[in-house]
PDB file of C-alpha atoms and ligand atoms in Angstrom:
ATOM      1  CA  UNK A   1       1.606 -14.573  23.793  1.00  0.00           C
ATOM      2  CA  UNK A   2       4.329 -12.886  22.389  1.00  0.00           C
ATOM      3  CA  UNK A   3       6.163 -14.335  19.403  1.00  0.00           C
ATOM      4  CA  UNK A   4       9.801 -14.918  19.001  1.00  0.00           C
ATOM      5  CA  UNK A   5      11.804 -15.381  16.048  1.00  0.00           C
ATOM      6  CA  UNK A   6      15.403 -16.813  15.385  1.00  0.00           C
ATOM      7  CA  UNK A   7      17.160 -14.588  13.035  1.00  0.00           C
ATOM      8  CA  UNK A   8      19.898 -16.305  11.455  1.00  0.00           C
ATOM      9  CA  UNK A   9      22.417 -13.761   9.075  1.00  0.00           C
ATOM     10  CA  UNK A  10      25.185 -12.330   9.464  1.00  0.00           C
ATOM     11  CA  UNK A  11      26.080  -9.102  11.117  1.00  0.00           C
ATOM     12  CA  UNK A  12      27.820  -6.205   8.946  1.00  0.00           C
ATOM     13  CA  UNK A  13      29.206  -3.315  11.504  1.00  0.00           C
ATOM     14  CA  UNK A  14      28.256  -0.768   8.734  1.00  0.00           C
ATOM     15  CA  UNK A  15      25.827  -0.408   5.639  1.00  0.00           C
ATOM     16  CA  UNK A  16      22.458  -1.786   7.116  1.00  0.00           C
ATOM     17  CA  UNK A  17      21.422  -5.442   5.896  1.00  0.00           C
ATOM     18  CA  UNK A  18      21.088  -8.750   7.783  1.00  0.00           C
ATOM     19  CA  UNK A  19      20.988  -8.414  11.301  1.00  0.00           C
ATOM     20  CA  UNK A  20      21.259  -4.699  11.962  1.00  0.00           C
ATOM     21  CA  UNK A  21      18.044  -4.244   9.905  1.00  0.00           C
ATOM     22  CA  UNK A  22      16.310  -7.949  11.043  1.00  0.00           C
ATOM     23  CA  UNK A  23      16.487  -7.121  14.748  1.00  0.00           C
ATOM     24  CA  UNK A  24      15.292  -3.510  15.039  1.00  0.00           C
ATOM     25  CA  UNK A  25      12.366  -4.389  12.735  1.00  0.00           C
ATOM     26  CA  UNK A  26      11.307  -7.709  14.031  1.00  0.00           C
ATOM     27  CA  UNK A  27      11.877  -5.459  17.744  1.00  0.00           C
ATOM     28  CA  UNK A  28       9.613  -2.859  16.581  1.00  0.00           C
ATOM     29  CA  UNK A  29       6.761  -5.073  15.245  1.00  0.00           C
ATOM     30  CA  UNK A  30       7.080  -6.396  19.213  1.00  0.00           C
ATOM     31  CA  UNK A  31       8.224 -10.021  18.734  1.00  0.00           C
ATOM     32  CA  UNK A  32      11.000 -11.348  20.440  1.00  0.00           C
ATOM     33  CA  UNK A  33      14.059 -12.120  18.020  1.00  0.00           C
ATOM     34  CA  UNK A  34      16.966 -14.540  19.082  1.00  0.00           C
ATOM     35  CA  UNK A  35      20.482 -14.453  16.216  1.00  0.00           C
ATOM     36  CA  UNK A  36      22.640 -16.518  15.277  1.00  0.00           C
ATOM     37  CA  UNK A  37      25.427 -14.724  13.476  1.00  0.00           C
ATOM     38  CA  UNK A  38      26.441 -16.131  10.185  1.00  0.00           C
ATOM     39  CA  UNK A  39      29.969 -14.174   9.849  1.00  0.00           C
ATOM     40  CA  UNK A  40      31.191 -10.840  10.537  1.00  0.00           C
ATOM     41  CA  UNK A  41      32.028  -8.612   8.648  1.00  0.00           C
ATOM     42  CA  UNK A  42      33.410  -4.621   8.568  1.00  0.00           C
ATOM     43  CA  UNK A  43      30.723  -3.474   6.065  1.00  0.00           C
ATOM     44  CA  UNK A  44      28.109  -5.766   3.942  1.00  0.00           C
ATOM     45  CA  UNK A  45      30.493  -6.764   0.650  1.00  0.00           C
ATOM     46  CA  UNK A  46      28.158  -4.626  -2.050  1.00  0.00           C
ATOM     47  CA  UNK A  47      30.409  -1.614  -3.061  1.00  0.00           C
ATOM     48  CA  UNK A  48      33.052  -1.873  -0.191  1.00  0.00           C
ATOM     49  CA  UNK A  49      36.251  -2.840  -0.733  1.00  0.00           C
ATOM     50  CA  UNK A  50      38.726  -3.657   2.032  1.00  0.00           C
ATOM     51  CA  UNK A  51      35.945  -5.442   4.496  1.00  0.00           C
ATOM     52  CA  UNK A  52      36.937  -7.798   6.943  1.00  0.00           C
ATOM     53  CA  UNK A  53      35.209 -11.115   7.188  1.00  0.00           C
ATOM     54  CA  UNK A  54      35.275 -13.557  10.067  1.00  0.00           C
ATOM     55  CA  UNK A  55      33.427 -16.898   8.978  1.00  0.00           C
ATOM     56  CA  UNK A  56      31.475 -18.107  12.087  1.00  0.00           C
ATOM     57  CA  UNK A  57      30.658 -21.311  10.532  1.00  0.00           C
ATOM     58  CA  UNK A  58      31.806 -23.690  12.991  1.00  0.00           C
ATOM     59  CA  UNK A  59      29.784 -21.644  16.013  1.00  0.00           C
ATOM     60  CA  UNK A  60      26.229 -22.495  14.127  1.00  0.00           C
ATOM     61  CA  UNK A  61      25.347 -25.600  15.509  1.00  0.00           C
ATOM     62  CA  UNK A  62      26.937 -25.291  19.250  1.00  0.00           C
ATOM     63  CA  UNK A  63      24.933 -22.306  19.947  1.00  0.00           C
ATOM     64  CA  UNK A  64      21.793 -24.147  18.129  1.00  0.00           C
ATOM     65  CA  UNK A  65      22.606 -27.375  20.314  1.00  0.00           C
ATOM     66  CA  UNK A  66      22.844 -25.145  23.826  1.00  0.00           C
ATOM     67  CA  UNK A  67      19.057 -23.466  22.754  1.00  0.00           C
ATOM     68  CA  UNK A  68      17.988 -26.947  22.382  1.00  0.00           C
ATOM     69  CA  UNK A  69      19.464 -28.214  25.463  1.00  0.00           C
ATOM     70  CA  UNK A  70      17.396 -24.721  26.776  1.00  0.00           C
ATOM     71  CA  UNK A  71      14.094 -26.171  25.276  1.00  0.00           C
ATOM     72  CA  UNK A  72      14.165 -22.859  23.646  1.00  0.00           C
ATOM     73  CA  UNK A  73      11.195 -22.856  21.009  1.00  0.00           C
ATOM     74  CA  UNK A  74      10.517 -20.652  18.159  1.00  0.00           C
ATOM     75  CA  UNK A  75       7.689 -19.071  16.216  1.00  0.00           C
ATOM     76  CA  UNK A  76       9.534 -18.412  13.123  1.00  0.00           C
ATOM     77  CA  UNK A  77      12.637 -19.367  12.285  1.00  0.00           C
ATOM     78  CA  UNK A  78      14.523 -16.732   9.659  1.00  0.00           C
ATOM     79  CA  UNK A  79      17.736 -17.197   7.082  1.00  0.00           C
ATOM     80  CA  UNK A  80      19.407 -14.779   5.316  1.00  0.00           C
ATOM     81  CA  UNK A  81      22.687 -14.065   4.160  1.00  0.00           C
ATOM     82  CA  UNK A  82      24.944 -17.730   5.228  1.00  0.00           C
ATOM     83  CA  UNK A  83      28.864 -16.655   5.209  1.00  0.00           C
ATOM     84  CA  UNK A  84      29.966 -20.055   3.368  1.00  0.00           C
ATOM     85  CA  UNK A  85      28.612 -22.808   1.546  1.00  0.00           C
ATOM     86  CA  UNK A  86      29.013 -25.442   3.842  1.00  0.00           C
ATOM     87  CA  UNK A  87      26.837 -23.164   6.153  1.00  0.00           C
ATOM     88  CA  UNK A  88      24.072 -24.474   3.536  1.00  0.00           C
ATOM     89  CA  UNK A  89      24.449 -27.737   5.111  1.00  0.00           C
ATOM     90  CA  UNK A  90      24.551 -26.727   8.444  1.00  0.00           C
ATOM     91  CA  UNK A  91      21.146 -24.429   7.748  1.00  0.00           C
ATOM     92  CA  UNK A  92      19.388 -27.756   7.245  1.00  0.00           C
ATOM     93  CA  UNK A  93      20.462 -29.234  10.676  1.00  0.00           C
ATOM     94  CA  UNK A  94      19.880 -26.229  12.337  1.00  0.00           C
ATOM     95  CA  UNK A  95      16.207 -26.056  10.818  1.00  0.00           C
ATOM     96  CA  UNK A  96      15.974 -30.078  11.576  1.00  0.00           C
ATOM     97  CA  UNK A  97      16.989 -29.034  15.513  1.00  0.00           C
ATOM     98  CA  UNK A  98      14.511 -26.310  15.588  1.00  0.00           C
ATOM     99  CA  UNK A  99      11.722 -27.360  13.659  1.00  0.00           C
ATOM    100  CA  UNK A 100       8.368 -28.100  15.458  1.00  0.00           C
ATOM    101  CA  UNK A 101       4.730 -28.907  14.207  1.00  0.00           C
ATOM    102  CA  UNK A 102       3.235 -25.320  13.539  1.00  0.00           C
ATOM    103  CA  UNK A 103       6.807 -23.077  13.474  1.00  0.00           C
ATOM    104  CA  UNK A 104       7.225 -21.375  10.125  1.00  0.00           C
ATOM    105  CA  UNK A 105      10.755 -21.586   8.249  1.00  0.00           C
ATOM    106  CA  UNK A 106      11.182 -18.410   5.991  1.00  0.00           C
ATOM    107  CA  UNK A 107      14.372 -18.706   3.707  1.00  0.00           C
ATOM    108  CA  UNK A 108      15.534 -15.775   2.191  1.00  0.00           C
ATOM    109  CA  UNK A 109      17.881 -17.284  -0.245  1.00  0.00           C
ATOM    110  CA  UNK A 110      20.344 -14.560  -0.549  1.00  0.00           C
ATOM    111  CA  UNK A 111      22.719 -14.789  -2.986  1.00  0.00           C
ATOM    112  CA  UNK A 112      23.067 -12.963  -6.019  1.00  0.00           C
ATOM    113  CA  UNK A 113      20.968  -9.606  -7.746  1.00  0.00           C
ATOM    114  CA  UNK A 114      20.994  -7.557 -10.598  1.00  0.00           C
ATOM    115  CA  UNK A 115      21.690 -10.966 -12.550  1.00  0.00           C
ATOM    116  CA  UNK A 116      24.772 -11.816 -10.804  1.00  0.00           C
ATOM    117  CA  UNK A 117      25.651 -13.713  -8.167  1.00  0.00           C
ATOM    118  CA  UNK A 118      27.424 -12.381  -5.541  1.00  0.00           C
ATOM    119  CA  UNK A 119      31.100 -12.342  -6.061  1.00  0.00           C
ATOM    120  CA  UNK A 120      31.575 -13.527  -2.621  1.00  0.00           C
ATOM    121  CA  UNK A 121      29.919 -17.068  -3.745  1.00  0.00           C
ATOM    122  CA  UNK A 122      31.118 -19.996  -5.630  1.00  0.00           C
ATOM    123  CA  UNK A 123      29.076 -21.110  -8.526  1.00  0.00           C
ATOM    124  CA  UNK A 124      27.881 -24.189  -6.898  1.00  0.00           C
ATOM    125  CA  UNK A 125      26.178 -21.905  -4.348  1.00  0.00           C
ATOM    126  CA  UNK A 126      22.349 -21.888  -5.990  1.00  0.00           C
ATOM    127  CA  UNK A 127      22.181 -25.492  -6.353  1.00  0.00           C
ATOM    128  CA  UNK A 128      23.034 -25.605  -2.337  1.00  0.00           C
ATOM    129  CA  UNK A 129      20.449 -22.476  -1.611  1.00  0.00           C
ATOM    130  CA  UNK A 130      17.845 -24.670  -3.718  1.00  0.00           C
ATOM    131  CA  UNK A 131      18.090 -27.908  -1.384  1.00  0.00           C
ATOM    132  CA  UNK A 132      18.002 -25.497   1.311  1.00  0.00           C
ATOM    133  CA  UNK A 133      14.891 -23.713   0.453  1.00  0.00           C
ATOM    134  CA  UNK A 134      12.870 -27.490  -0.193  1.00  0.00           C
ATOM    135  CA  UNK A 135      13.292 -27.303   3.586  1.00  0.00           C
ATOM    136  CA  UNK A 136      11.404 -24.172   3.747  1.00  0.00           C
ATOM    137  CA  UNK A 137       7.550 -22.881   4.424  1.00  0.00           C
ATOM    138  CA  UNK A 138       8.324 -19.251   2.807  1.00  0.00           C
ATOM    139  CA  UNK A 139      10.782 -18.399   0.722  1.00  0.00           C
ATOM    140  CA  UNK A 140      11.168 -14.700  -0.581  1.00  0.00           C
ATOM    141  CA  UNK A 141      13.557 -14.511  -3.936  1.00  0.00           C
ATOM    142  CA  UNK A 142      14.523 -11.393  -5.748  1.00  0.00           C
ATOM    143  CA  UNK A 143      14.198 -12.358  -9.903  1.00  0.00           C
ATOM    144  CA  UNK A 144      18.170 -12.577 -10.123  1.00  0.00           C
ATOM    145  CA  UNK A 145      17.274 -15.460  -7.178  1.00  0.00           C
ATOM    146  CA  UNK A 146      14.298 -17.249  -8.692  1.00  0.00           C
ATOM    147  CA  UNK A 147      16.049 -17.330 -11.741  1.00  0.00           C
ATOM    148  CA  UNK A 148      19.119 -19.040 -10.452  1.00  0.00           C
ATOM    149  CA  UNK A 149      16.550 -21.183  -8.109  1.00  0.00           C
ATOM    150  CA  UNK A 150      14.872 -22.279 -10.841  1.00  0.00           C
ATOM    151  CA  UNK A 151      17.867 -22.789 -13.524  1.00  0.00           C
ATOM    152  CA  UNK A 152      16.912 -20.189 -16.041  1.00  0.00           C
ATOM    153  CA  UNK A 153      18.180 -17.633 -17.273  1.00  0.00           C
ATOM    154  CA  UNK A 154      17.568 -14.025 -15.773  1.00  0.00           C
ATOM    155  CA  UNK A 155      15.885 -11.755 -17.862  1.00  0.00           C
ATOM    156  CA  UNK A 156      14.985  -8.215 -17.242  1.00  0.00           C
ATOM    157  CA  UNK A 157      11.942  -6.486 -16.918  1.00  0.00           C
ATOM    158  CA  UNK A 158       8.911  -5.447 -17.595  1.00  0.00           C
ATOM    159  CA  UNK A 159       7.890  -8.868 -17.049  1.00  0.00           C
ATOM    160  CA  UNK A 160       4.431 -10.244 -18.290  1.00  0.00           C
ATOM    161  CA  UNK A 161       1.766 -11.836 -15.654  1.00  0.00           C
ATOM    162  CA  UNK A 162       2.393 -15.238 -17.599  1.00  0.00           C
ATOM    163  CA  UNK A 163       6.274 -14.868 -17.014  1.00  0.00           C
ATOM    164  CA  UNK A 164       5.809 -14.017 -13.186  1.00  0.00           C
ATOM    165  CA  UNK A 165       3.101 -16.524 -12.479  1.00  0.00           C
ATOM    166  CA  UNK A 166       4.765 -19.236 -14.347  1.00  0.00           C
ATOM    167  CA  UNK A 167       8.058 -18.682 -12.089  1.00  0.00           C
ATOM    168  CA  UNK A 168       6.035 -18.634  -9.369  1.00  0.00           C
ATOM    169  CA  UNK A 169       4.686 -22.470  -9.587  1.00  0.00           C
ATOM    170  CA  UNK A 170       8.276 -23.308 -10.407  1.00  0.00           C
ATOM    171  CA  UNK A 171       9.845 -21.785  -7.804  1.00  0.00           C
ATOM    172  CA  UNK A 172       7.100 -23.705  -5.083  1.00  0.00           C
ATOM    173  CA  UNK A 173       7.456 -27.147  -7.208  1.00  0.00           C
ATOM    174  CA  UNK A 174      11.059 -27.016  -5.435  1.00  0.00           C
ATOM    175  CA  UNK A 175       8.944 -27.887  -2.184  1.00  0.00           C
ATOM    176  CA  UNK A 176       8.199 -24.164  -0.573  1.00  0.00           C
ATOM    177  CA  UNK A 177       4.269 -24.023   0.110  1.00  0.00           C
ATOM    178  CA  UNK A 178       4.552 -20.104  -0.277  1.00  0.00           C
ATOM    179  CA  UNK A 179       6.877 -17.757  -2.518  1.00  0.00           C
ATOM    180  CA  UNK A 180       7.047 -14.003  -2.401  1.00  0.00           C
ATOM    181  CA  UNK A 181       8.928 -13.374  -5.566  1.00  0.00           C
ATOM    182  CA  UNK A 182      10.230  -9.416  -4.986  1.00  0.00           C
ATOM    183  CA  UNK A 183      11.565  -6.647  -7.858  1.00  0.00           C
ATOM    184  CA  UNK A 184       8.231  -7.738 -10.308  1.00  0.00           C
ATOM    185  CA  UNK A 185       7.374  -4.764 -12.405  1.00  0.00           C
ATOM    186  CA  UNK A 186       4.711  -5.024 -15.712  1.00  0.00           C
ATOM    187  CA  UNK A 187       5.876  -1.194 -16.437  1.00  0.00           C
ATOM    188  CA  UNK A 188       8.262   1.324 -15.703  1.00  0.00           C
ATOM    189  CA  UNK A 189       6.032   3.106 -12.859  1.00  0.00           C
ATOM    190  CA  UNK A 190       5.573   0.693 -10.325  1.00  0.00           C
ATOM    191  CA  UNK A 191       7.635  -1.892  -8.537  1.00  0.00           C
ATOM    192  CA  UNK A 192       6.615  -4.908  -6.017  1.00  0.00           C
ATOM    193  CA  UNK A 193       6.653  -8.240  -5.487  1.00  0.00           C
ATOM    194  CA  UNK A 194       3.919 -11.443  -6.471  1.00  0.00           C
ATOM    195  CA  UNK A 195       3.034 -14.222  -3.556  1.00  0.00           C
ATOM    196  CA  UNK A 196       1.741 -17.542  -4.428  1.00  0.00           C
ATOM    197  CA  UNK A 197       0.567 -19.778  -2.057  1.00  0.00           C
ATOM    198  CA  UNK A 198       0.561 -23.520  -3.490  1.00  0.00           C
ATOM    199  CA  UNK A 199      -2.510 -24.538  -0.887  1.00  0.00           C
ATOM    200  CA  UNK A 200      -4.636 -21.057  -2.627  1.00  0.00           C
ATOM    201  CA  UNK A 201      -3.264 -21.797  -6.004  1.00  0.00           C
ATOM    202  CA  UNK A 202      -3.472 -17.726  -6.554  1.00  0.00           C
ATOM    203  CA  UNK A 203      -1.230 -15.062  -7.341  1.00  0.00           C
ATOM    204  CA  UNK A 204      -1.457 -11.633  -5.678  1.00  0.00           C
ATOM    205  CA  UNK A 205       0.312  -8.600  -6.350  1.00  0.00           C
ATOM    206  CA  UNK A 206       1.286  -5.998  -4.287  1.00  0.00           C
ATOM    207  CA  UNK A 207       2.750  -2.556  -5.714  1.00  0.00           C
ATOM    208  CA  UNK A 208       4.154   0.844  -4.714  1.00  0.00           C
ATOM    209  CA  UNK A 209       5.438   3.678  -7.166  1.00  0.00           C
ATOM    210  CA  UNK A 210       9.269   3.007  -8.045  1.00  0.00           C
ATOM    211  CA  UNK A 211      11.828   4.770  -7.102  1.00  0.00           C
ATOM    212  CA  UNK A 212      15.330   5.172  -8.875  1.00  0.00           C
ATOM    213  CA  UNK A 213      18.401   3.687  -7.974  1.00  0.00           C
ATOM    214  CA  UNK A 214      19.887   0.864  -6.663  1.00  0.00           C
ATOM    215  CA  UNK A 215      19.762   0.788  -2.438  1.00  0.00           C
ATOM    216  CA  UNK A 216      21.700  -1.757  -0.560  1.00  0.00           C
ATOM    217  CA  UNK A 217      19.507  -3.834   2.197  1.00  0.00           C
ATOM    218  CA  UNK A 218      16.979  -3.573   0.509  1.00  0.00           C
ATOM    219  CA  UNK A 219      15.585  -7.246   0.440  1.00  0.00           C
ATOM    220  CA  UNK A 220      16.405  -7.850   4.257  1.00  0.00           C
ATOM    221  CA  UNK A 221      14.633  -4.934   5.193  1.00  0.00           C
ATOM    222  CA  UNK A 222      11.137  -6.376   2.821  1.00  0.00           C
ATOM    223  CA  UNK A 223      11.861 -10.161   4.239  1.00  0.00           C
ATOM    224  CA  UNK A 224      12.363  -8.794   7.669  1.00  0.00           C
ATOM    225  CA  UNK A 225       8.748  -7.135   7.513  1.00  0.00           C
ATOM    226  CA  UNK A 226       6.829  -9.012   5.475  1.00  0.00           C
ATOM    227  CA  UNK A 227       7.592 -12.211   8.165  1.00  0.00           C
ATOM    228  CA  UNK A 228       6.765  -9.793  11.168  1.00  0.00           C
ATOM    229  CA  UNK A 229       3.544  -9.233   9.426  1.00  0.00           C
ATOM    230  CA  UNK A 230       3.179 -12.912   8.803  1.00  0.00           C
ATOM    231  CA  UNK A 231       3.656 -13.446  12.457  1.00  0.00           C
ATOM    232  CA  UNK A 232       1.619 -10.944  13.430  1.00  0.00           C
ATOM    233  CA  UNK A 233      -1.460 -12.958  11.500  1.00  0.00           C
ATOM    234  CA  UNK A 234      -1.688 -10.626   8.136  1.00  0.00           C
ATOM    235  CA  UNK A 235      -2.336 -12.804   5.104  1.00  0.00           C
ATOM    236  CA  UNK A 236       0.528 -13.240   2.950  1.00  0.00           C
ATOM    237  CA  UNK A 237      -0.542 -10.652   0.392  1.00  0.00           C
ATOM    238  CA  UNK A 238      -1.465  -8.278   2.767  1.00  0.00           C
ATOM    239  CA  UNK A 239       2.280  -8.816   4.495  1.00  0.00           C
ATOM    240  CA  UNK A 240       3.786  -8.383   1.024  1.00  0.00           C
ATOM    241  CA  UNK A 241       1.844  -4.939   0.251  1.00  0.00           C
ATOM    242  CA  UNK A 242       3.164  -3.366   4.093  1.00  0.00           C
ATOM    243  CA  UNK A 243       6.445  -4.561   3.178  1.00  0.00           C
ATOM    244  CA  UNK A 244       6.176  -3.113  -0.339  1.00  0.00           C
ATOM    245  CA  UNK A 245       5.299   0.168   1.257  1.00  0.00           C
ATOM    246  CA  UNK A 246       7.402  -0.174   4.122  1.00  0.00           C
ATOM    247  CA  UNK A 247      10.712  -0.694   1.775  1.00  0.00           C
ATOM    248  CA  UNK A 248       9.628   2.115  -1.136  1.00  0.00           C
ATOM    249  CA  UNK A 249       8.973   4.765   1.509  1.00  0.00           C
ATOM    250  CA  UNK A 250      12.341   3.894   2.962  1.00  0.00           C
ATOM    251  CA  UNK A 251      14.102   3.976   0.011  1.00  0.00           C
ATOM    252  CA  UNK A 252      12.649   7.163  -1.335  1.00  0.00           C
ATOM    253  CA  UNK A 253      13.695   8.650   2.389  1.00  0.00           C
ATOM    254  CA  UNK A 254      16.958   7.822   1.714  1.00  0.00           C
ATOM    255  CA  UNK A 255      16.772   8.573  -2.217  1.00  0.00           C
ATOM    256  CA  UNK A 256      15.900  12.756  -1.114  1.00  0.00           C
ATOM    257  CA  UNK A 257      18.410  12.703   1.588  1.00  0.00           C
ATOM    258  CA  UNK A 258      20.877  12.049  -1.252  1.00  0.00           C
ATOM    259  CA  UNK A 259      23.042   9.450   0.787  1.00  0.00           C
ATOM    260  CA  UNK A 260      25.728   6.706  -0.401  1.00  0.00           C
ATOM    261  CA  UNK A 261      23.466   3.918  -1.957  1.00  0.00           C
ATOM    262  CA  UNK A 262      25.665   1.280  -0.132  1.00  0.00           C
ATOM    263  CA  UNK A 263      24.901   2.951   3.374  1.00  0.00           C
ATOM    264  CA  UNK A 264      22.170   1.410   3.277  1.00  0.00           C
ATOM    265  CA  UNK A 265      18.007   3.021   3.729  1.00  0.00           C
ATOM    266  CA  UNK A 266      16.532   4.852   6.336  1.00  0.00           C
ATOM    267  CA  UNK A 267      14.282   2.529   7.300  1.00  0.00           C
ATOM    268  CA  UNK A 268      14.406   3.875  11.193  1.00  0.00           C
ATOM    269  CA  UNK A 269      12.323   6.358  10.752  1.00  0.00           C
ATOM    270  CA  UNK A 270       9.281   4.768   9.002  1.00  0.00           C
ATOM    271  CA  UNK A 271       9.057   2.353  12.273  1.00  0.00           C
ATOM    272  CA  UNK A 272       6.485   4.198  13.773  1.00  0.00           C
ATOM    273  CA  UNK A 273       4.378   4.165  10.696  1.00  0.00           C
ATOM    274  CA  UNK A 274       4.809   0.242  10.590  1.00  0.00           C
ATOM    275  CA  UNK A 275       3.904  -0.193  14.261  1.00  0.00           C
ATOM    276  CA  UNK A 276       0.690   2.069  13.508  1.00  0.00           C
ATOM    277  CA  UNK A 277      -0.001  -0.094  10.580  1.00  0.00           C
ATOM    278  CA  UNK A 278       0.511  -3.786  12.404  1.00  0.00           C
ATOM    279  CA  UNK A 279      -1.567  -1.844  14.986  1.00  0.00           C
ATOM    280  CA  UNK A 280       0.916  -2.201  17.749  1.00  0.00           C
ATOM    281  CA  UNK A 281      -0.567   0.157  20.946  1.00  0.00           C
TER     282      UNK A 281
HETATM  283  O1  PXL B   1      21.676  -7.630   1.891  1.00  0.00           O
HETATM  284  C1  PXL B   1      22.241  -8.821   1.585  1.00  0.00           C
HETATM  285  C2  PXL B   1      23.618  -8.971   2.159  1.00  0.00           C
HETATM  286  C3  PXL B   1      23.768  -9.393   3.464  1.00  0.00           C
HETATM  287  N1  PXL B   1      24.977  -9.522   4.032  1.00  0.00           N
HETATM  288  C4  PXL B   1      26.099  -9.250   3.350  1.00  0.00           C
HETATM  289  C5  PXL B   1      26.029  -8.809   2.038  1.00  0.00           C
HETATM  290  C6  PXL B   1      24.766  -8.684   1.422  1.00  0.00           C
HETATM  291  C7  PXL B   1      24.686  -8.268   0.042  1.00  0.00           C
HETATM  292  O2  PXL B   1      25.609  -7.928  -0.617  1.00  0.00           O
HETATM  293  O3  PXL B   1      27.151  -8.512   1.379  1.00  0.00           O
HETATM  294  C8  PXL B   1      27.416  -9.409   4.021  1.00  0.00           C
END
């Protein structure tokens, strides 16, 4: 039967992250996806100045109550970027309404990179994302993340397998079964991301040859495949090395094209690749 997700971010008109990268991946990996905008803004807030920002905070939770009164049911549900920190909060009821026995909860804790928090957050904001991701099955940090998930303090790379793994059982003793811990590197040539899966009690790597420069969208357009692959019954390392691929060849597209970094990565046009390699016909 045919999976469906509920994709919960918000939606930036311009500069391709949350929702306008979620839904035409999740689309093209042919599962279902259902949103629930978190705000709205004009562009995403890395770079831009000037964006507009409509908070859709108080909407959550009546369009969560009318799927329920629906019976609507879920494979996955999927958080990303929440427009305030209240909308923490809210994230748990929502999760509490849509929660069943075998539905998987990924929580992207968005919030911060490049060891800084997002200017667009108050302080208090990681100890809110940490309660949040307790409530989680996945959860899919970038270092800057796990570092502020974990209260220490963020430390460039190259990182040593001791450093990474050691994070790792950190990050899952804050309840999360299984972490995908993305921007590891051991040397200057490759860049990818570790999974650790409590149950397993391993830690598998999954690498593709860096490219330069900073891209914007980056981690939503990773999160948003690695959980298609998920769904679509890869195990978890396996997910995290398509993803891996899947985000470095869509960065270097975008890296040879020459574009804005904060436009965002041409991600479009590696989506027939990915269906091939999910081995949609
Ligand atoms: O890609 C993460 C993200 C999502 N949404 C908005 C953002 C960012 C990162 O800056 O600003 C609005």
């Amino acid at each position: 039967m045919q999976k469906r997700i509920a994709a919960i971010h918000d939606i930036s008109g311009f500069g391709k992250c949350s929702l306008t990268v979620a839904l035409p991946i999740i689309s093209a990996a042919g599962i279902e996806v259902s949103v629930i905008p978190t705000a709205v803004l004009s562009t995403h807030t890395g770079g831009f100045t000037g964006f507009t920002y409509r908070d859709l905070t108080e909407d959550i939770l009546s369009i969560t109550d009318h799927w329920c009164s629906l019976d609507l049911k879920f494979d996955a549900i999927y958080t990303g970027f929440l427009g305030s920190f209240e909308q923490i909060t809210i994230m748990e009821q929502v999760i509490g309404r849509l929660r069943t026995d075998n539905n998987l909860i990924l929580v992207d804790p968005v919030m911060a990179d490049n060891g800084v928090l997002y200017k667009v957050f108050p302080d208090s904001f990681p100890d809110g994302m940490r309660r949040l991701c307790a409530k989680a099955d996945i959860i899919v940090p970038n270092m800057t993340e796990a570092a502020l998930l974990i209260g220490q303090e963020y430390k460039q790379g190259p990182y040593t397998r001791e450093y990474i793994e050691d994070m790792l059982k950190k990050l899952a003793g804050l309840g999360p079964r299984r972490i995908v811990l993305t921007g590891v590197y051991f040397n200057g040539s490759q860049l990818g991301a570790a999974s650790y899966d409590r149950h397993k009690g391993e830690v598998e790597y999954a690498f593709s040859p860096r490219v330069e420069g900073y891209y914007h969208g980056t981690g939503d357009v990773f999160a948003s495949v690695l959980l298609s692959a998920v769904l679509k019954g890869f195990p978890l390392a396996d997910a995290a090395q398509i993803a891996v691929d899947f985000t470095a060849q869509s960065i270097e597209r975008t890296r040879l094209a020459g574009t804005d970094v904060r436009y965002g990565v041409n991600f479009e046009e590696g989506l027939p690749m990915l269906m091939q390699r999910l081995n949609i016909k």
